[in-house]
Amino acid sequence: MFALSTETLYRARRAKNIAAQVLASIATLFGVFWLVWIVWTTLSNGLAALDISLFTQMTPPPGEEGGLLNAIFGSILMSLLGVLFGAPIGVLAGTYLAEFSRTRFTARLGETIRFVNDILLSAPSIVLGLFVYTLVVAPMGHFSALAGAISLAFIVLPVVVRTTDEMLRLVPAQMREAALSLGVPQWKVTVQVLYRASLPGIVTGVLLALARISGETAPLLFTALNNQYWTTDLMQPMANVPVVIFQYAMSPYDSWHTLAWAGAFVLTVFVLLVSVAARAIVSRSRISND
Amino acid sequence: MNSIALPTAAIDDRAARDVRNDRRFAWIVGIAGVFVLVSLVAAAFSMLWGGRLAFQTFGLKFLWTDAWDPVNQVFGALVPIYGTLVTAFVAMLIAVPVSFGIAMFLTEIAPKWLRGPVGAAIELLAGIPSIIYGMWGLFVLVPVLSEHVYPWVDEHMGQWPIVGRFFAGPPMGLGMGTAGLVLAIMVIPFIASVMREVFLTVPGRLKESAYALGSTRWEVVWDVVLPYTRSAVIGGIFLGLGRALGETMAVTFVLGNAHELTTSLLMPGNSIAATIANEFAEADSEMYRSSLIALGFVLFLVTFTVLTIARLMLRQLAKKEGN
């Protein structure tokens, strides 16, 4: 009797375990299935639409052939400006969190900033776009590439703050103590010792931020808007790849759809390359530290 | 004596300069830190300011009226708010169990050689821009659903008692169900990678003890790993929810942009983010624009609450780890 009930209990547990493992494996296949489908669609449609004119011609009017030159230029320019505005402030703020919030008051302030930064990190980008709209576009009276770059900078900022903070805290305390005991002032310790030690990590943070903003669409809709023509004027609306993809994909024209797929392909490949590069830097530096 | 006095003066000078520079540097990094704090507060206030016209005109009624009439200048946020909540709910319904399965697979079931590549692939895919998901949804998923899936759903599930109304409707492919599915596909990598990371923090000796007592893998995950990481798992889910609520491009493509209140998941609807993205550039009146910014403020409040809960939950695990 006793043996029988243990036997059934054992069987039930075994069955449950097998069912759970099968379901978990199916869940993984389910997740991977969609993602492979999406990447495959983008790559195959994009490769078919890829053409040299993509990089040599401007965005066309409906029904005509053209390329994405002005949009690619605009995306590169605004992303670089976004990193240029956001990353230095991010590195400094991360330095404050890791190195300078030591007294009781500043420690509490540091905790609050860290918390707010985490929220900013996952805040919807469309909200940041509206913020920059009321901050920059509305007072100026018109859309501009500068406003687009500023909205991207607000996305770069929390990513860089987070990685800088984490990377600086990974630097061993002995390094700080050794430098300080030689009489080196703290700012020099920070800039010449700590930044150097955590450089790969900080660069990774900046690259991840770059990967993230290069595909951002929502904030650019109300800041940089779009522009069918070539422009280098930061005070004017500027074309950029994500908004062009959005506009072209939503249009009824086949030639615009083709260009949208080509843009999606370029965007995806760029983002994946940058993320892989970022990860490679981290793993290499980890090996060299051991 | 003079030859010694001179260097001390120089050293004092140097020390004073170092102190001054240190103080300056501390100020600079402090200002940068406070800038982060200020930018979040400023974002909230700027949207409150931008939406003041709508809030003043419609009052709190703005939140639960369903009019959206640019011609007569009457705006209410009910339809977008409802659409945002419904699509996010559908997304979480699909994404949470799938993500849990993936995390369990990657930490307990998969052979060692498979864990690294699959984990890395999922993390890389989390970085694909959301506009790609939206485009794929519009050009690939919508035709498949409207031709093969939704007619069947309408015919069979539409007849069910009570829940039937969620599945009845014309199979046009665009709609809240499609948007929920695309959102789910988008947040699965996020939630799965957070859960995986969280599961990896469980001390090996806890799991080994359970295995040594004869526990099955499922029992280890359900009775040891999950209780140990519960708060952080909920945090990860809320992080995904925050993303699903605020996601713009992935849903704008497939939601259908219709300002109508409907229970059917097969019918087009609207969400806060999609409404703003679709209409902002065309908003021609002060009131229209202000109402859209007010919508943004509502979205900000909702996601802020969800993300705060997420971070508080995730923090509890960090504390446990520290001890």
Coordinates of C-alpha atoms in Angstrom, one line a residue:
Chain A
M1 CA 0.0 0.0 0.0
F2 CA 2.7 2.4 1.1
A3 CA 4.9 1.3 -1.8
L4 CA 2.1 1.9 -4.2
S5 CA 1.4 5.5 -3.1
T6 CA 5.1 6.4 -3.3
E7 CA 5.2 4.9 -6.7
T8 CA 2.2 7.0 -7.9
L9 CA 3.6 10.1 -6.2
Y10 CA 6.9 9.5 -8.0
R11 CA 5.1 9.0 -11.3
A12 CA 3.1 12.2 -10.9
R13 CA 6.2 14.2 -10.0
R14 CA 8.1 12.7 -13.0
A15 CA 5.2 13.5 -15.3
K16 CA 4.9 17.0 -14.1
N17 CA 8.7 17.5 -14.5
I18 CA 8.7 16.2 -18.0
A19 CA 5.7 18.3 -18.9
A20 CA 7.4 21.4 -17.5
Q21 CA 10.6 20.8 -19.4
V22 CA 8.7 20.2 -22.7
L23 CA 6.7 23.3 -22.2
A24 CA 9.8 25.4 -21.4
S25 CA 11.5 24.1 -24.5
I26 CA 8.5 24.9 -26.6
A27 CA 8.4 28.4 -25.1
T28 CA 12.0 28.9 -26.2
L29 CA 11.3 27.6 -29.7
F30 CA 8.2 29.9 -29.8
G31 CA 10.3 32.9 -28.8
V32 CA 13.1 32.1 -31.2
F33 CA 10.7 31.3 -34.0
W34 CA 9.2 34.8 -34.1
L35 CA 12.6 36.5 -33.8
V36 CA 14.1 34.4 -36.6
W37 CA 11.1 35.1 -38.8
I38 CA 11.5 38.9 -38.2
V39 CA 15.2 38.9 -38.8
W40 CA 14.9 36.7 -41.9
T41 CA 12.1 38.9 -43.4
T42 CA 14.2 42.0 -42.8
L43 CA 17.3 40.6 -44.3
S44 CA 15.7 38.9 -47.3
N45 CA 13.5 41.9 -48.2
G46 CA 16.3 44.3 -47.5
L47 CA 18.9 42.4 -49.5
A48 CA 16.5 42.3 -52.5
A49 CA 16.0 46.1 -52.2
L50 CA 19.6 46.9 -51.6
D51 CA 21.1 49.0 -54.4
I52 CA 24.1 51.4 -54.7
S53 CA 21.6 54.2 -55.4
L54 CA 20.6 53.9 -51.8
F55 CA 23.8 55.6 -50.8
T56 CA 24.1 58.0 -53.7
Q57 CA 20.6 59.5 -54.2
M58 CA 18.1 61.5 -52.2
T59 CA 14.7 60.3 -51.0
P60 CA 12.4 60.4 -54.0
P61 CA 8.9 61.8 -54.4
P62 CA 6.1 59.2 -54.6
G63 CA 6.5 56.7 -57.5
E64 CA 10.0 57.6 -58.4
E65 CA 13.4 55.9 -57.9
G66 CA 15.8 57.2 -55.4
G67 CA 17.9 56.5 -52.4
L68 CA 18.3 57.4 -48.8
L69 CA 21.5 59.5 -48.9
N70 CA 20.0 62.5 -47.0
A71 CA 18.3 60.3 -44.5
I72 CA 21.4 58.3 -43.8
F73 CA 23.5 61.5 -43.4
G74 CA 20.8 63.0 -41.1
S75 CA 20.7 59.9 -38.9
I76 CA 24.5 59.7 -38.6
L77 CA 24.8 63.4 -37.9
M78 CA 22.0 63.5 -35.3
S79 CA 23.1 60.3 -33.6
L80 CA 26.7 61.6 -33.3
L81 CA 25.5 64.9 -31.9
G82 CA 23.2 63.0 -29.5
V83 CA 26.2 61.0 -28.2
L84 CA 28.3 64.2 -28.2
F85 CA 25.7 66.0 -26.0
G86 CA 24.7 63.1 -23.9
A87 CA 27.8 61.0 -23.2
P88 CA 30.0 63.6 -21.5
I89 CA 27.2 64.6 -19.1
G90 CA 26.5 60.9 -18.6
V91 CA 30.1 60.1 -17.8
L92 CA 30.3 63.0 -15.3
A93 CA 27.0 62.1 -13.6
G94 CA 28.1 58.4 -13.4
T95 CA 31.4 59.6 -11.8
Y96 CA 29.4 61.6 -9.2
L97 CA 27.4 58.5 -8.4
A98 CA 30.4 56.1 -8.1
E99 CA 33.0 58.4 -6.6
F100 CA 31.6 61.6 -5.1
S101 CA 28.5 60.6 -3.2
R102 CA 30.1 59.6 0.0
T103 CA 28.8 61.8 2.8
R104 CA 25.5 61.1 4.4
F105 CA 23.6 63.8 2.4
T106 CA 25.2 63.1 -0.9
A107 CA 24.8 59.4 -0.5
R108 CA 21.1 59.8 -0.2
L109 CA 21.1 62.2 -3.2
G110 CA 23.2 59.7 -5.1
E111 CA 20.6 56.9 -4.4
T112 CA 17.8 59.2 -5.6
I113 CA 19.7 60.0 -8.8
R114 CA 20.5 56.4 -9.4
F115 CA 16.8 55.5 -9.0
V116 CA 15.6 58.3 -11.3
N117 CA 18.2 57.3 -13.8
D118 CA 16.9 53.8 -13.9
I119 CA 13.5 55.1 -14.6
L120 CA 14.8 57.4 -17.3
L121 CA 16.5 54.4 -18.8
S122 CA 13.3 52.6 -19.5
A123 CA 11.0 55.6 -19.9
P124 CA 9.1 55.6 -23.2
S125 CA 11.1 57.5 -25.8
I126 CA 8.0 59.2 -27.1
V127 CA 7.6 60.9 -23.8
L128 CA 11.2 62.3 -24.1
G129 CA 10.3 63.4 -27.6
L130 CA 7.3 65.4 -26.3
F131 CA 9.6 66.8 -23.5
V132 CA 12.1 68.1 -26.1
Y133 CA 9.2 69.4 -28.2
T134 CA 8.0 71.7 -25.4
L135 CA 11.6 72.5 -24.4
V136 CA 13.1 73.3 -27.7
V137 CA 10.8 73.1 -30.7
A138 CA 7.9 75.1 -29.3
P139 CA 10.0 78.1 -28.2
M140 CA 12.0 78.0 -31.5
G141 CA 8.7 77.8 -33.5
H142 CA 9.9 75.1 -35.9
F143 CA 11.2 71.6 -36.1
S144 CA 15.0 71.2 -36.3
A145 CA 17.8 68.7 -36.4
L146 CA 19.2 70.2 -33.3
A147 CA 16.0 69.4 -31.4
G148 CA 16.3 65.8 -32.8
A149 CA 19.9 65.5 -31.5
I150 CA 18.8 66.8 -28.1
S151 CA 16.0 64.3 -27.8
L152 CA 18.5 61.5 -28.7
A153 CA 20.9 62.9 -26.1
F154 CA 18.3 62.3 -23.4
I155 CA 18.2 58.6 -24.4
V156 CA 22.0 58.4 -24.4
L157 CA 22.3 60.0 -21.0
P158 CA 20.9 57.3 -18.7
V159 CA 22.6 54.5 -20.5
V160 CA 26.0 56.1 -20.1
V161 CA 25.3 57.1 -16.5
R162 CA 24.5 53.6 -15.6
T163 CA 27.5 51.9 -17.3
T164 CA 29.9 54.6 -16.0
D165 CA 28.6 54.2 -12.5
E166 CA 28.9 50.4 -12.7
M167 CA 32.3 50.3 -14.3
L168 CA 33.9 52.8 -11.9
R169 CA 32.6 50.8 -9.0
L170 CA 34.3 47.7 -10.4
V171 CA 37.7 49.4 -10.2
P172 CA 39.5 48.0 -7.1
A173 CA 39.8 50.3 -4.1
Q174 CA 43.5 49.7 -3.9
M175 CA 44.0 51.7 -7.1
R176 CA 42.4 54.7 -5.6
E177 CA 44.2 54.3 -2.3
A178 CA 47.6 53.9 -4.1
A179 CA 47.1 57.0 -6.2
L180 CA 45.7 59.1 -3.3
S181 CA 48.6 58.0 -1.0
L182 CA 51.1 59.5 -3.5
G183 CA 49.4 62.8 -3.0
V184 CA 47.6 62.9 -6.3
P185 CA 44.5 65.1 -6.1
Q186 CA 41.2 63.3 -6.4
W187 CA 40.2 64.8 -9.8
K188 CA 43.5 63.6 -11.3
V189 CA 42.9 60.2 -9.7
T190 CA 39.5 60.1 -11.4
V191 CA 40.6 61.3 -14.8
Q192 CA 44.0 59.6 -15.1
V193 CA 43.6 56.4 -13.1
L194 CA 40.0 55.5 -12.8
Y195 CA 38.8 56.5 -16.3
R196 CA 41.7 54.7 -17.8
A197 CA 41.0 51.5 -15.9
S198 CA 37.3 51.6 -16.8
L199 CA 37.6 52.9 -20.3
P200 CA 36.5 49.7 -22.1
G201 CA 33.4 49.6 -20.0
I202 CA 32.5 53.2 -20.6
V203 CA 33.1 52.9 -24.4
T204 CA 30.8 49.9 -24.3
G205 CA 28.1 52.0 -22.7
V206 CA 28.5 54.7 -25.3
L207 CA 28.3 52.1 -28.1
L208 CA 25.2 50.5 -26.7
A209 CA 23.6 54.0 -26.4
L210 CA 24.5 54.6 -30.0
A211 CA 22.9 51.3 -31.1
R212 CA 19.8 52.3 -29.2
I213 CA 19.4 55.8 -30.6
S214 CA 20.2 54.9 -34.2
G215 CA 16.9 53.1 -34.5
E216 CA 14.8 55.5 -32.4
T217 CA 11.8 56.8 -34.3
A218 CA 9.3 58.2 -31.9
P219 CA 11.2 61.1 -30.4
L220 CA 12.3 62.3 -33.9
L221 CA 8.7 62.5 -35.1
F222 CA 8.2 65.8 -33.2
T223 CA 11.7 67.1 -33.1
A224 CA 13.6 66.6 -36.3
L225 CA 10.5 65.6 -38.3
N226 CA 11.6 64.9 -41.9
N227 CA 12.9 66.6 -44.9
Q228 CA 12.8 65.4 -48.5
Y229 CA 15.9 67.3 -49.5
W230 CA 19.5 67.4 -48.6
T231 CA 20.3 69.8 -45.8
T232 CA 23.2 70.3 -43.4
D233 CA 21.5 73.1 -41.5
L234 CA 21.0 72.1 -37.9
M235 CA 18.2 74.6 -37.5
Q236 CA 16.1 73.0 -40.2
P237 CA 14.0 69.8 -40.2
M238 CA 16.3 67.0 -41.3
A239 CA 15.6 63.6 -42.9
N240 CA 16.6 60.5 -40.9
V241 CA 16.3 56.8 -41.6
P242 CA 13.7 55.7 -39.0
V243 CA 11.2 58.4 -39.8
V244 CA 11.7 57.9 -43.5
I245 CA 11.0 54.1 -43.0
F246 CA 7.9 55.0 -41.0
Q247 CA 6.6 57.4 -43.6
Y248 CA 7.4 55.2 -46.6
A249 CA 6.1 51.9 -45.0
M250 CA 2.8 53.6 -44.2
S251 CA 2.4 54.9 -47.8
P252 CA 0.6 53.1 -50.6
Y253 CA 3.5 53.2 -53.0
D254 CA 5.5 50.1 -53.9
S255 CA 8.7 51.9 -54.6
W256 CA 8.6 53.6 -51.2
H257 CA 8.0 50.2 -49.6
T258 CA 11.1 48.8 -51.3
L259 CA 13.1 51.8 -49.9
A260 CA 11.7 51.3 -46.5
W261 CA 12.8 47.6 -46.5
A262 CA 16.3 48.7 -47.6
G263 CA 16.4 51.3 -44.8
A264 CA 15.3 48.7 -42.3
F265 CA 18.0 46.4 -43.5
V266 CA 20.7 49.0 -43.2
L267 CA 19.4 50.0 -39.7
T268 CA 19.3 46.4 -38.4
V269 CA 22.7 45.5 -39.7
F270 CA 24.2 48.6 -38.2
V271 CA 22.5 48.1 -34.8
L272 CA 23.6 44.4 -34.6
L273 CA 27.2 45.3 -35.6
V274 CA 27.5 48.0 -33.0
S275 CA 26.0 45.8 -30.3
V276 CA 28.3 42.9 -31.2
A277 CA 31.3 45.3 -31.2
A278 CA 30.2 46.6 -27.8
R279 CA 30.0 43.1 -26.3
A280 CA 33.4 42.2 -27.9
I281 CA 35.1 45.1 -26.2
V282 CA 33.8 44.0 -22.8
S283 CA 34.7 40.4 -23.1
R284 CA 38.2 41.2 -24.4
S285 CA 38.9 43.6 -21.5
R286 CA 37.6 41.0 -19.0
I287 CA 40.1 38.5 -20.3
S288 CA 43.0 41.0 -20.1
N289 CA 42.1 41.9 -16.5
D290 CA 42.4 38.3 -15.3
Chain B
M1 CA 67.1 78.7 4.8
N2 CA 65.9 80.5 1.8
S3 CA 66.5 77.5 -0.3
I4 CA 64.0 75.5 1.8
A5 CA 61.4 78.2 2.3
L6 CA 60.9 78.5 -1.5
P7 CA 59.9 74.9 -2.1
T8 CA 57.5 74.9 0.9
A9 CA 55.8 78.0 -0.5
A10 CA 55.6 76.2 -3.9
I11 CA 54.2 73.1 -2.2
D12 CA 51.6 75.1 -0.2
D13 CA 50.7 76.8 -3.4
R14 CA 50.4 73.5 -5.2
A15 CA 48.3 72.0 -2.4
A16 CA 46.0 75.0 -2.4
R17 CA 45.5 74.7 -6.2
D18 CA 44.8 71.0 -5.9
V19 CA 42.2 71.6 -3.3
R20 CA 40.6 74.3 -5.5
N21 CA 40.6 72.0 -8.5
D22 CA 39.2 69.1 -6.5
R23 CA 36.4 71.3 -5.3
R24 CA 35.7 72.5 -8.9
F25 CA 35.7 68.9 -10.2
A26 CA 33.3 67.8 -7.4
W27 CA 31.0 70.7 -8.4
I28 CA 31.1 69.8 -12.0
V29 CA 30.2 66.1 -11.5
G30 CA 27.7 67.1 -8.9
I31 CA 25.9 69.4 -11.3
A32 CA 25.9 66.6 -14.0
G33 CA 24.4 64.2 -11.4
V34 CA 21.7 66.7 -10.5
F35 CA 21.0 67.3 -14.2
V36 CA 19.8 63.7 -14.5
L37 CA 17.4 64.3 -11.6
V38 CA 16.2 67.6 -13.0
S39 CA 15.6 66.2 -16.5
L40 CA 13.0 63.7 -15.3
V41 CA 11.2 66.3 -13.2
A42 CA 11.4 68.8 -16.1
A43 CA 10.0 66.2 -18.5
A44 CA 7.0 65.8 -16.2
F45 CA 6.4 69.5 -15.8
S46 CA 7.0 70.4 -19.4
M47 CA 4.2 68.0 -20.4
L48 CA 1.9 69.2 -17.7
W49 CA 2.6 72.7 -19.0
G50 CA 2.1 71.7 -22.6
G51 CA -1.1 70.0 -21.8
R52 CA -2.5 72.7 -19.6
L53 CA -4.9 74.0 -22.2
A54 CA -6.5 70.5 -22.4
F55 CA -6.6 69.9 -18.7
Q56 CA -8.1 73.4 -18.0
T57 CA -10.8 73.0 -20.7
F58 CA -11.8 69.4 -20.1
G59 CA -10.7 68.9 -16.5
L60 CA -10.4 65.4 -15.1
K61 CA -13.2 64.4 -17.5
F62 CA -10.5 64.2 -20.1
L63 CA -9.5 60.9 -18.7
W64 CA -12.9 59.1 -19.2
T65 CA -14.6 60.7 -22.1
D66 CA -14.3 59.0 -25.5
A67 CA -14.8 61.9 -27.8
W68 CA -11.9 62.6 -30.1
D69 CA -13.1 65.3 -32.5
P70 CA -10.4 67.6 -34.0
V71 CA -13.1 69.5 -36.0
N72 CA -15.2 70.5 -33.0
Q73 CA -12.2 70.7 -30.7
V74 CA -13.5 68.1 -28.2
F75 CA -11.0 65.6 -26.9
G76 CA -11.2 62.8 -24.4
A77 CA -8.5 60.2 -23.6
L78 CA -10.6 57.1 -22.9
V79 CA -10.1 55.3 -26.2
P80 CA -6.3 55.6 -26.3
I81 CA -6.0 54.8 -22.6
Y82 CA -8.2 51.7 -23.1
G83 CA -6.3 50.6 -26.1
T84 CA -3.0 51.1 -24.3
L85 CA -4.1 48.9 -21.4
V86 CA -5.7 46.2 -23.5
T87 CA -2.7 45.8 -25.9
A88 CA -0.3 45.8 -23.0
F89 CA -2.5 43.2 -21.1
V90 CA -2.6 40.9 -24.2
A91 CA 1.1 41.3 -24.6
M92 CA 1.8 40.3 -21.0
L93 CA -0.6 37.4 -21.1
I94 CA 1.6 35.9 -23.9
A95 CA 5.0 37.2 -22.9
V96 CA 5.2 36.3 -19.2
P97 CA 4.7 32.5 -19.5
V98 CA 6.9 32.3 -22.6
S99 CA 9.6 34.3 -21.0
F100 CA 9.5 32.2 -17.8
G101 CA 9.8 29.1 -20.0
I102 CA 12.8 30.6 -21.9
A103 CA 14.5 31.6 -18.6
M104 CA 13.9 28.1 -17.2
F105 CA 15.2 26.5 -20.4
L106 CA 18.3 28.6 -20.4
T107 CA 19.2 28.1 -16.7
E108 CA 18.2 24.5 -16.0
I109 CA 17.3 22.5 -19.0
A110 CA 19.5 23.4 -22.0
P111 CA 22.9 21.7 -22.4
K112 CA 25.7 24.0 -21.4
W113 CA 26.9 24.6 -24.9
L114 CA 23.5 25.8 -26.0
R115 CA 23.0 28.3 -23.1
G116 CA 25.6 30.9 -24.2
P117 CA 24.6 31.2 -27.9
V118 CA 20.8 31.2 -27.3
G119 CA 21.1 33.7 -24.4
A120 CA 23.3 36.0 -26.4
A121 CA 21.0 35.8 -29.4
I122 CA 18.0 36.7 -27.3
E123 CA 19.9 39.7 -25.8
L124 CA 21.0 40.9 -29.3
L125 CA 17.4 40.6 -30.6
A126 CA 16.2 42.8 -27.7
G127 CA 18.3 45.5 -29.3
I128 CA 16.5 45.5 -32.7
P129 CA 14.8 48.8 -33.2
S130 CA 11.0 48.6 -32.6
I131 CA 10.2 50.1 -36.0
I132 CA 11.5 46.8 -37.5
Y133 CA 8.9 44.9 -35.4
G134 CA 6.2 47.3 -36.6
M135 CA 7.1 47.0 -40.2
W136 CA 7.3 43.2 -40.0
G137 CA 3.9 43.2 -38.3
L138 CA 2.3 45.3 -41.0
F139 CA 3.7 43.6 -44.1
V140 CA 4.1 40.0 -42.9
L141 CA 2.0 39.3 -39.8
V142 CA -1.2 41.2 -40.7
P143 CA -1.7 39.4 -44.1
V144 CA -1.1 36.0 -42.5
L145 CA -3.5 36.7 -39.6
S146 CA -6.3 38.2 -41.7
E147 CA -6.2 35.3 -44.3
H148 CA -5.6 32.3 -42.1
V149 CA -6.0 33.0 -38.4
Y150 CA -8.7 35.6 -37.8
P151 CA -11.4 34.1 -40.0
W152 CA -11.1 30.9 -38.0
V153 CA -11.0 32.8 -34.7
D154 CA -14.1 34.8 -35.6
E155 CA -16.0 31.7 -36.7
H156 CA -15.2 29.4 -33.8
M157 CA -14.2 31.5 -30.8
G158 CA -16.5 34.3 -31.6
Q159 CA -19.5 32.1 -30.7
W160 CA -18.2 31.3 -27.2
P161 CA -20.4 32.5 -24.4
I162 CA -19.1 35.6 -22.5
V163 CA -15.6 35.7 -24.0
G164 CA -16.9 35.4 -27.5
R165 CA -17.2 39.2 -27.9
F166 CA -13.4 39.5 -27.6
F167 CA -12.9 37.3 -30.7
A168 CA -15.8 38.3 -33.0
G169 CA -15.2 40.8 -35.8
P170 CA -14.2 41.2 -39.4
P171 CA -10.8 39.6 -40.1
M172 CA -9.0 42.7 -41.4
G173 CA -5.7 41.8 -39.6
L174 CA -5.1 45.2 -38.1
G175 CA -6.3 45.6 -34.5
M176 CA -5.6 45.3 -30.9
G177 CA -5.0 41.6 -30.9
T178 CA -2.3 41.9 -33.6
A179 CA -0.8 44.9 -31.7
G180 CA -0.7 42.8 -28.5
L181 CA 1.0 39.9 -30.3
V182 CA 3.7 42.2 -31.8
L183 CA 4.2 43.8 -28.4
A184 CA 4.5 40.4 -26.8
I185 CA 7.2 39.3 -29.4
M186 CA 9.0 42.5 -28.6
V187 CA 9.0 42.3 -24.8
I188 CA 9.8 38.5 -24.6
P189 CA 13.5 39.1 -25.1
F190 CA 13.5 41.8 -22.4
I191 CA 11.6 39.8 -19.8
A192 CA 13.4 36.6 -20.6
S193 CA 16.9 38.1 -20.3
V194 CA 16.0 39.8 -16.9
M195 CA 14.6 36.5 -15.6
R196 CA 17.6 34.6 -16.8
E197 CA 20.0 37.0 -15.1
V198 CA 17.9 36.9 -11.9
F199 CA 17.7 33.1 -11.9
L200 CA 21.5 33.0 -12.3
T201 CA 21.9 34.9 -9.0
V202 CA 20.4 31.9 -7.0
P203 CA 23.3 30.4 -5.0
G204 CA 24.3 27.1 -6.4
R205 CA 24.3 25.4 -3.0
L206 CA 20.6 26.1 -2.6
K207 CA 19.8 24.3 -5.9
E208 CA 22.3 21.6 -5.2
S209 CA 20.7 20.9 -1.8
A210 CA 17.3 20.6 -3.5
Y211 CA 18.6 18.3 -6.2
A212 CA 20.5 16.2 -3.5
L213 CA 17.1 15.7 -1.7
G214 CA 15.8 14.2 -5.0
S215 CA 13.9 17.2 -6.4
T216 CA 13.1 17.3 -10.0
R217 CA 14.2 20.2 -12.2
W218 CA 10.6 21.6 -12.2
E219 CA 10.5 21.4 -8.4
V220 CA 13.9 23.2 -8.1
V221 CA 12.7 26.0 -10.4
W222 CA 9.2 26.3 -8.9
D223 CA 9.9 25.7 -5.2
V224 CA 13.5 27.0 -4.8
V225 CA 14.5 29.4 -7.6
L226 CA 11.2 31.2 -8.0
P227 CA 10.6 31.9 -4.2
Y228 CA 14.2 33.1 -3.9
T229 CA 13.9 35.5 -6.8
R230 CA 10.2 36.4 -6.6
S231 CA 10.4 40.1 -6.2
A232 CA 13.0 40.5 -8.9
V233 CA 10.9 38.3 -11.3
I234 CA 7.9 40.6 -10.7
G235 CA 10.3 43.6 -11.2
G236 CA 11.3 42.1 -14.6
I237 CA 7.7 41.6 -15.6
F238 CA 6.9 45.2 -14.7
L239 CA 9.9 46.4 -16.6
G240 CA 8.4 44.6 -19.6
L241 CA 5.0 46.1 -18.9
G242 CA 6.5 49.6 -18.8
R243 CA 7.9 48.9 -22.2
A244 CA 4.7 47.5 -23.6
L245 CA 2.7 50.5 -22.3
G246 CA 5.0 53.1 -23.8
E247 CA 6.0 51.3 -27.0
T248 CA 5.2 53.4 -30.0
M249 CA 6.4 52.3 -33.4
A250 CA 5.7 48.5 -33.0
V251 CA 2.0 49.2 -32.4
T252 CA 1.4 52.3 -34.5
F253 CA 1.8 50.2 -37.7
V254 CA -0.7 47.5 -36.7
L255 CA -3.2 49.1 -34.5
G256 CA -5.4 50.6 -37.2
N257 CA -5.6 54.1 -35.8
A258 CA -9.4 54.1 -35.1
H259 CA -10.9 56.1 -32.3
E260 CA -13.6 53.7 -31.4
L261 CA -14.3 51.8 -28.2
T262 CA -14.6 48.1 -28.9
T263 CA -14.4 44.9 -26.9
S264 CA -13.2 42.9 -29.9
L265 CA -9.5 42.2 -30.2
L266 CA -10.0 41.9 -34.0
M267 CA -11.2 45.5 -34.4
P268 CA -8.8 48.4 -34.9
G269 CA -8.2 50.7 -31.9
N270 CA -5.7 53.2 -30.7
S271 CA -3.1 53.6 -28.0
I272 CA -1.7 56.7 -26.3
A273 CA 1.7 56.4 -28.0
A274 CA 0.2 55.5 -31.4
T275 CA -2.2 58.5 -31.3
I276 CA 0.6 60.9 -30.5
A277 CA 2.9 59.4 -33.2
N278 CA 0.1 59.4 -35.9
E279 CA -1.4 62.8 -35.2
F280 CA 1.1 65.1 -33.7
A281 CA 2.7 66.4 -36.9
E282 CA -0.8 67.1 -38.3
A283 CA -2.3 68.7 -35.2
D284 CA -3.2 72.1 -36.5
S285 CA -4.8 73.8 -33.5
E286 CA -3.5 74.7 -30.1
M287 CA -6.1 72.6 -28.4
Y288 CA -5.4 69.6 -30.5
R289 CA -1.7 69.7 -29.8
S290 CA -2.3 70.4 -26.1
S291 CA -4.6 67.4 -25.9
L292 CA -1.9 65.2 -27.4
I293 CA 0.7 66.5 -25.0
A294 CA -1.8 65.9 -22.2
L295 CA -2.0 62.3 -23.4
G296 CA 1.7 62.1 -23.2
F297 CA 1.5 63.3 -19.6
V298 CA -1.0 60.5 -18.8
L299 CA 1.4 58.0 -20.4
F300 CA 4.3 59.4 -18.4
L301 CA 2.4 59.0 -15.1
V302 CA 1.3 55.4 -15.9
T303 CA 4.8 54.3 -17.0
F304 CA 6.4 56.1 -14.1
T305 CA 4.3 54.2 -11.6
V306 CA 4.9 50.9 -13.3
L307 CA 8.7 51.5 -13.6
T308 CA 8.9 52.6 -10.0
I309 CA 7.3 49.4 -8.8
A310 CA 9.7 47.5 -11.1
R311 CA 12.8 49.1 -9.7
L312 CA 11.7 48.7 -6.1
M313 CA 11.1 45.0 -6.7
L314 CA 14.4 44.5 -8.5
R315 CA 16.2 46.4 -5.7
Q316 CA 15.1 43.8 -3.1
L317 CA 17.1 41.1 -4.9
A318 CA 20.1 43.4 -5.1
K319 CA 19.9 43.8 -1.3
K320 CA 19.6 40.0 -0.8
E321 CA 22.7 39.5 -3.0
G322 CA 24.6 42.0 -0.9
N323 CA 24.0 40.2 2.3

